[in-house]
mmCIF file of C-alpha atoms in Angstrom:
data_model
loop_
_atom_site.group_PDB
_atom_site.id
_atom_site.type_symbol
_atom_site.label_atom_id
_atom_site.label_comp_id
_atom_site.label_asym_id
_atom_site.label_seq_id
_atom_site.Cartn_x
_atom_site.Cartn_y
_atom_site.Cartn_z
ATOM 1 C CA MET A 1 -34.619 -68.735 0.951
ATOM 2 C CA LEU A 2 -32.070 -66.894 -1.174
ATOM 3 C CA ILE A 3 -33.643 -65.188 -4.166
ATOM 4 C CA THR A 4 -31.257 -63.765 -6.732
ATOM 5 C CA HIS A 5 -31.964 -60.603 -8.697
ATOM 6 C CA ASP A 6 -32.861 -62.447 -11.908
ATOM 7 C CA THR A 7 -35.117 -64.889 -10.052
ATOM 8 C CA ARG A 8 -36.884 -61.970 -8.369
ATOM 9 C CA CYS A 9 -37.386 -60.287 -11.758
ATOM 10 C CA ALA A 10 -38.796 -63.535 -13.167
ATOM 11 C CA LEU A 11 -41.143 -63.881 -10.176
ATOM 12 C CA ASP A 12 -42.398 -60.318 -10.626
ATOM 13 C CA THR A 13 -42.895 -61.014 -14.328
ATOM 14 C CA VAL A 14 -44.834 -64.253 -13.828
ATOM 15 C CA VAL A 15 -47.061 -62.683 -11.165
ATOM 16 C CA ASP A 16 -47.804 -59.696 -13.407
ATOM 17 C CA LEU A 17 -48.440 -62.042 -16.351
ATOM 18 C CA VAL A 18 -50.848 -64.241 -14.374
ATOM 19 C CA ASN A 19 -52.631 -61.120 -13.156
ATOM 20 C CA THR A 20 -53.450 -60.132 -16.750
ATOM 21 C CA VAL A 21 -55.911 -63.043 -16.922
ATOM 22 C CA PRO A 22 -59.482 -61.703 -16.876
ATOM 23 C CA GLU A 23 -61.190 -62.367 -13.534
ATOM 24 C CA ASP A 24 -64.392 -63.394 -15.312
ATOM 25 C CA ASP A 25 -66.046 -63.257 -18.735
ATOM 26 C CA ALA A 26 -67.033 -59.602 -18.252
ATOM 27 C CA ALA A 27 -63.542 -58.389 -17.280
ATOM 28 C CA PRO A 28 -61.131 -57.171 -19.944
ATOM 29 C CA ASP A 29 -58.039 -59.164 -20.808
ATOM 30 C CA GLY A 30 -54.867 -57.530 -19.491
ATOM 31 C CA LEU A 31 -53.120 -58.487 -22.749
ATOM 32 C CA PRO A 32 -55.745 -57.476 -25.316
ATOM 33 C CA ASP A 33 -53.393 -56.982 -28.262
ATOM 34 C CA VAL A 34 -49.814 -57.050 -29.530
ATOM 35 C CA ALA A 35 -49.250 -53.463 -28.370
ATOM 36 C CA ALA A 36 -50.122 -54.465 -24.788
ATOM 37 C CA LEU A 37 -47.757 -57.430 -25.062
ATOM 38 C CA GLN A 38 -45.014 -55.106 -26.339
ATOM 39 C CA GLU A 39 -45.631 -52.808 -23.353
ATOM 40 C CA PHE A 40 -45.487 -55.800 -20.986
ATOM 41 C CA VAL A 41 -42.190 -56.908 -22.551
ATOM 42 C CA GLY A 42 -40.767 -53.385 -22.212
ATOM 43 C CA THR A 43 -41.953 -52.910 -18.642
ATOM 44 C CA HIS A 44 -40.365 -56.181 -17.575
ATOM 45 C CA GLU A 45 -37.203 -55.627 -19.633
ATOM 46 C CA ILE A 46 -37.553 -58.966 -21.406
ATOM 47 C CA SER A 47 -34.598 -59.135 -23.760
ATOM 48 C CA ASP A 48 -33.993 -60.791 -27.127
ATOM 49 C CA VAL A 49 -37.615 -61.259 -28.231
ATOM 50 C CA GLY A 50 -37.593 -59.480 -31.593
ATOM 51 C CA VAL A 51 -40.697 -58.153 -33.323
ATOM 52 C CA LEU A 52 -43.898 -59.401 -31.708
ATOM 53 C CA SER A 53 -46.914 -60.713 -33.606
ATOM 54 C CA GLU A 54 -50.402 -62.109 -33.061
ATOM 55 C CA LEU A 55 -48.818 -65.580 -32.871
ATOM 56 C CA ASP A 56 -46.654 -64.382 -29.980
ATOM 57 C CA LEU A 57 -49.700 -62.935 -28.235
ATOM 58 C CA SER A 58 -51.590 -66.222 -28.582
ATOM 59 C CA ALA A 59 -48.603 -68.243 -27.338
ATOM 60 C CA VAL A 60 -48.058 -65.930 -24.352
ATOM 61 C CA ARG A 61 -51.743 -66.208 -23.407
ATOM 62 C CA THR A 62 -51.397 -70.004 -23.476
ATOM 63 C CA VAL A 63 -48.285 -69.882 -21.262
ATOM 64 C CA ARG A 64 -50.081 -67.421 -18.983
ATOM 65 C CA GLY A 65 -52.909 -69.915 -18.462
ATOM 66 C CA ARG A 66 -50.430 -72.638 -17.614
ATOM 67 C CA PHE A 67 -48.728 -70.378 -15.073
ATOM 68 C CA ALA A 68 -52.132 -69.601 -13.544
ATOM 69 C CA ALA A 69 -52.589 -73.351 -13.098
ATOM 70 C CA VAL A 70 -49.281 -73.490 -11.154
ATOM 71 C CA PHE A 71 -50.601 -70.848 -8.727
ATOM 72 C CA ALA A 72 -53.795 -72.892 -8.345
ATOM 73 C CA ALA A 73 -51.992 -76.214 -7.864
ATOM 74 C CA PRO A 74 -53.173 -77.900 -4.658
ATOM 75 C CA GLU A 75 -49.808 -79.465 -3.875
ATOM 76 C CA ALA A 76 -46.154 -79.519 -4.941
ATOM 77 C CA ARG A 77 -46.382 -82.652 -7.129
ATOM 78 C CA THR A 78 -49.033 -81.016 -9.323
ATOM 79 C CA ALA A 79 -47.094 -77.748 -9.504
ATOM 80 C CA ALA A 80 -43.901 -79.642 -10.381
ATOM 81 C CA GLY A 81 -45.617 -81.479 -13.231
ATOM 82 C CA LEU A 82 -47.009 -78.250 -14.656
ATOM 83 C CA ILE A 83 -43.647 -76.487 -14.380
ATOM 84 C CA ASN A 84 -41.807 -79.452 -15.929
ATOM 85 C CA ASP A 85 -44.161 -79.376 -18.919
ATOM 86 C CA LEU A 86 -43.734 -75.614 -19.358
ATOM 87 C CA VAL A 87 -39.953 -75.671 -19.138
ATOM 88 C CA ALA A 88 -39.590 -78.731 -21.379
ATOM 89 C CA ALA A 89 -41.841 -77.272 -24.079
ATOM 90 C CA ALA A 90 -39.732 -74.102 -24.065
ATOM 91 C CA GLY A 91 -36.583 -75.986 -25.031
ATOM 92 C CA THR A 92 -34.720 -74.748 -21.994
ATOM 93 C CA THR A 93 -31.032 -74.010 -22.536
ATOM 94 C CA PRO A 94 -29.350 -72.638 -19.410
ATOM 95 C CA ARG A 95 -26.576 -70.153 -20.154
ATOM 96 C CA LEU A 96 -24.594 -67.600 -18.200
ATOM 97 C CA THR A 97 -24.913 -64.009 -19.332
ATOM 98 C CA ASP A 98 -24.032 -60.497 -18.200
ATOM 99 C CA HIS A 99 -25.942 -57.746 -19.955
ATOM 100 C CA ASP A 100 -27.626 -54.401 -19.425
ATOM 101 C CA GLY A 101 -25.468 -53.553 -16.409
ATOM 102 C CA TYR A 102 -26.236 -56.775 -14.483
ATOM 103 C CA ASP A 103 -23.504 -59.085 -13.287
ATOM 104 C CA TRP A 104 -23.417 -62.768 -14.246
ATOM 105 C CA HIS A 105 -26.747 -64.539 -14.057
ATOM 106 C CA ILE A 106 -28.490 -67.462 -15.732
ATOM 107 C CA HIS A 107 -30.973 -67.282 -18.577
ATOM 108 C CA TYR A 108 -32.861 -70.483 -19.222
ATOM 109 C CA PHE A 109 -34.217 -69.701 -22.675
ATOM 110 C CA ALA A 110 -32.397 -70.573 -25.878
ATOM 111 C CA PRO A 111 -30.957 -67.706 -27.942
ATOM 112 C CA GLY A 112 -33.591 -66.556 -30.427
ATOM 113 C CA ALA A 113 -36.453 -68.095 -28.424
ATOM 114 C CA SER A 114 -39.948 -66.687 -28.800
ATOM 115 C CA VAL A 115 -41.283 -64.444 -26.056
ATOM 116 C CA ALA A 116 -43.575 -67.273 -24.887
ATOM 117 C CA ASP A 117 -40.663 -69.717 -24.639
ATOM 118 C CA HIS A 118 -38.578 -67.035 -22.921
ATOM 119 C CA LEU A 119 -41.288 -66.535 -20.301
ATOM 120 C CA ALA A 120 -41.948 -70.267 -19.907
ATOM 121 C CA ALA A 121 -38.260 -71.011 -19.361
ATOM 122 C CA ASP A 122 -37.156 -68.135 -17.111
ATOM 123 C CA CYS A 123 -40.372 -67.791 -15.115
ATOM 124 C CA GLY A 124 -40.871 -71.549 -14.973
ATOM 125 C CA MET A 125 -37.422 -71.996 -13.461
ATOM 126 C CA ALA A 126 -38.088 -69.231 -10.926
ATOM 127 C CA LEU A 127 -41.229 -71.075 -9.810
ATOM 128 C CA ALA A 128 -39.325 -74.374 -9.851
ATOM 129 C CA PHE A 129 -36.920 -73.021 -7.226
ATOM 130 C CA PHE A 130 -39.876 -72.573 -4.866
ATOM 131 C CA VAL A 131 -41.080 -76.130 -5.383
ATOM 132 C CA VAL A 132 -37.548 -77.520 -4.909
ATOM 133 C CA ALA A 133 -37.148 -75.511 -1.685
ATOM 134 C CA GLY A 134 -40.455 -76.884 -0.360
ATOM 135 C CA GLU A 135 -41.985 -73.403 -0.583
ATOM 136 C CA GLN A 136 -44.726 -73.979 -3.176
ATOM 137 C CA GLU A 137 -47.335 -72.683 -0.724
ATOM 138 C CA ARG A 138 -45.777 -69.229 -1.131
ATOM 139 C CA LEU A 139 -47.324 -69.075 -4.631
ATOM 140 C CA ARG A 140 -50.703 -67.706 -3.632
ATOM 141 C CA ARG A 141 -53.894 -65.975 -4.607
ATOM 142 C CA CYS A 142 -55.258 -62.995 -2.682
ATOM 143 C CA GLU A 143 -57.727 -64.021 0.020
ATOM 144 C CA ALA A 144 -59.936 -60.953 -0.436
ATOM 145 C CA PRO A 145 -63.316 -62.253 -1.639
ATOM 146 C CA ASP A 146 -63.469 -59.817 -4.558
ATOM 147 C CA CYS A 147 -59.813 -60.256 -5.599
ATOM 148 C CA ARG A 148 -58.002 -63.361 -6.751
ATOM 149 C CA ARG A 149 -54.736 -61.750 -7.910
ATOM 150 C CA ALA A 150 -51.621 -63.902 -7.766
ATOM 151 C CA PHE A 151 -48.623 -63.026 -5.600
ATOM 152 C CA VAL A 152 -45.535 -64.643 -4.128
ATOM 153 C CA ASP A 153 -45.485 -64.522 -0.333
ATOM 154 C CA LEU A 154 -41.943 -63.506 0.570
ATOM 155 C CA SER A 155 -42.745 -62.760 4.208
ATOM 156 C CA ARG A 156 -40.526 -64.493 6.765
ATOM 157 C CA ASN A 157 -43.332 -66.471 8.368
ATOM 158 C CA ARG A 158 -45.400 -67.147 5.226
ATOM 159 C CA SER A 159 -48.280 -65.098 6.648
ATOM 160 C CA ARG A 160 -49.155 -62.763 3.785
ATOM 161 C CA ARG A 161 -52.801 -63.161 2.805
ATOM 162 C CA TYR A 162 -53.479 -60.290 0.413
ATOM 163 C CA CYS A 163 -51.931 -59.176 -2.860
ATOM 164 C CA ASP A 164 -51.613 -55.660 -1.440
ATOM 165 C CA SER A 165 -52.062 -54.886 2.232
ATOM 166 C CA ARG A 166 -52.842 -51.234 1.449
ATOM 167 C CA THR A 167 -55.810 -52.064 -0.759
ATOM 168 C CA CYS A 168 -57.256 -55.537 -0.240
ATOM 169 C CA GLY A 169 -55.954 -56.072 3.285
ATOM 170 C CA ASN A 170 -56.864 -52.625 4.535
ATOM 171 C CA ARG A 171 -60.314 -52.727 2.914
ATOM 172 C CA LEU A 172 -61.139 -56.033 4.638
ATOM 173 C CA HIS A 173 -59.784 -54.887 7.993
ATOM 174 C CA VAL A 174 -61.884 -51.700 7.814
ATOM 175 C CA ALA A 175 -64.978 -53.715 6.864
ATOM 176 C CA ALA A 176 -64.416 -56.087 9.794
ATOM 177 C CA TYR A 177 -63.924 -53.134 12.159
ATOM 178 C CA ARG A 178 -67.142 -51.498 10.991
ATOM 179 C CA ALA A 179 -69.043 -54.768 11.364
ATOM 180 C CA ARG A 180 -67.783 -55.169 14.936
ATOM 181 C CA ARG A 181 -68.723 -51.581 15.769
ATOM 182 C CA LYS A 182 -72.196 -52.025 14.256
ATOM 183 C CA GLU A 183 -72.707 -55.261 16.204
ATOM 184 C CA ALA A 184 -71.520 -53.615 19.450
ATOM 185 C CA ALA A 185 -73.849 -50.653 18.893
ATOM 186 C CA GLY A 186 -76.715 -52.887 18.752
#
């Protein structure tokens, strides 16, 4: 599957956005305030969003929840419906652009769109490409029992199981090794 630079950036953005959702009621929100949203926007180089407000924060949290539902969708038809709703509500307006040192690419948000509509349009279209390509199962959650972070499995054989093999994957492999050694010892 060919993934362009802008699609890859949108995928990284949507994964990071979904992973700001609190794991449970006791966990802190990864987007607690407008300053955190501004930092998120800066980190992901989201352009043309203007001055952010509490309304933007609320709208982005709503979009974030809808993206989380896409990652939880049991099959492509459900994911497609969720993505269609997101993209339609954003007032998607595809346009070619070259900015900030990047060659021609497509933005799906209308000029002057809110940050929530920007995210819904660009990230929604990035996820749509996976559904269209029959690759919706690549939109996953970490299989570690104490981690449910979202990720996009870009491995050749669709075998990635953990959000980060150096943390979650390694921790589970070490635990399994120790359990086998303990069982062998008696």
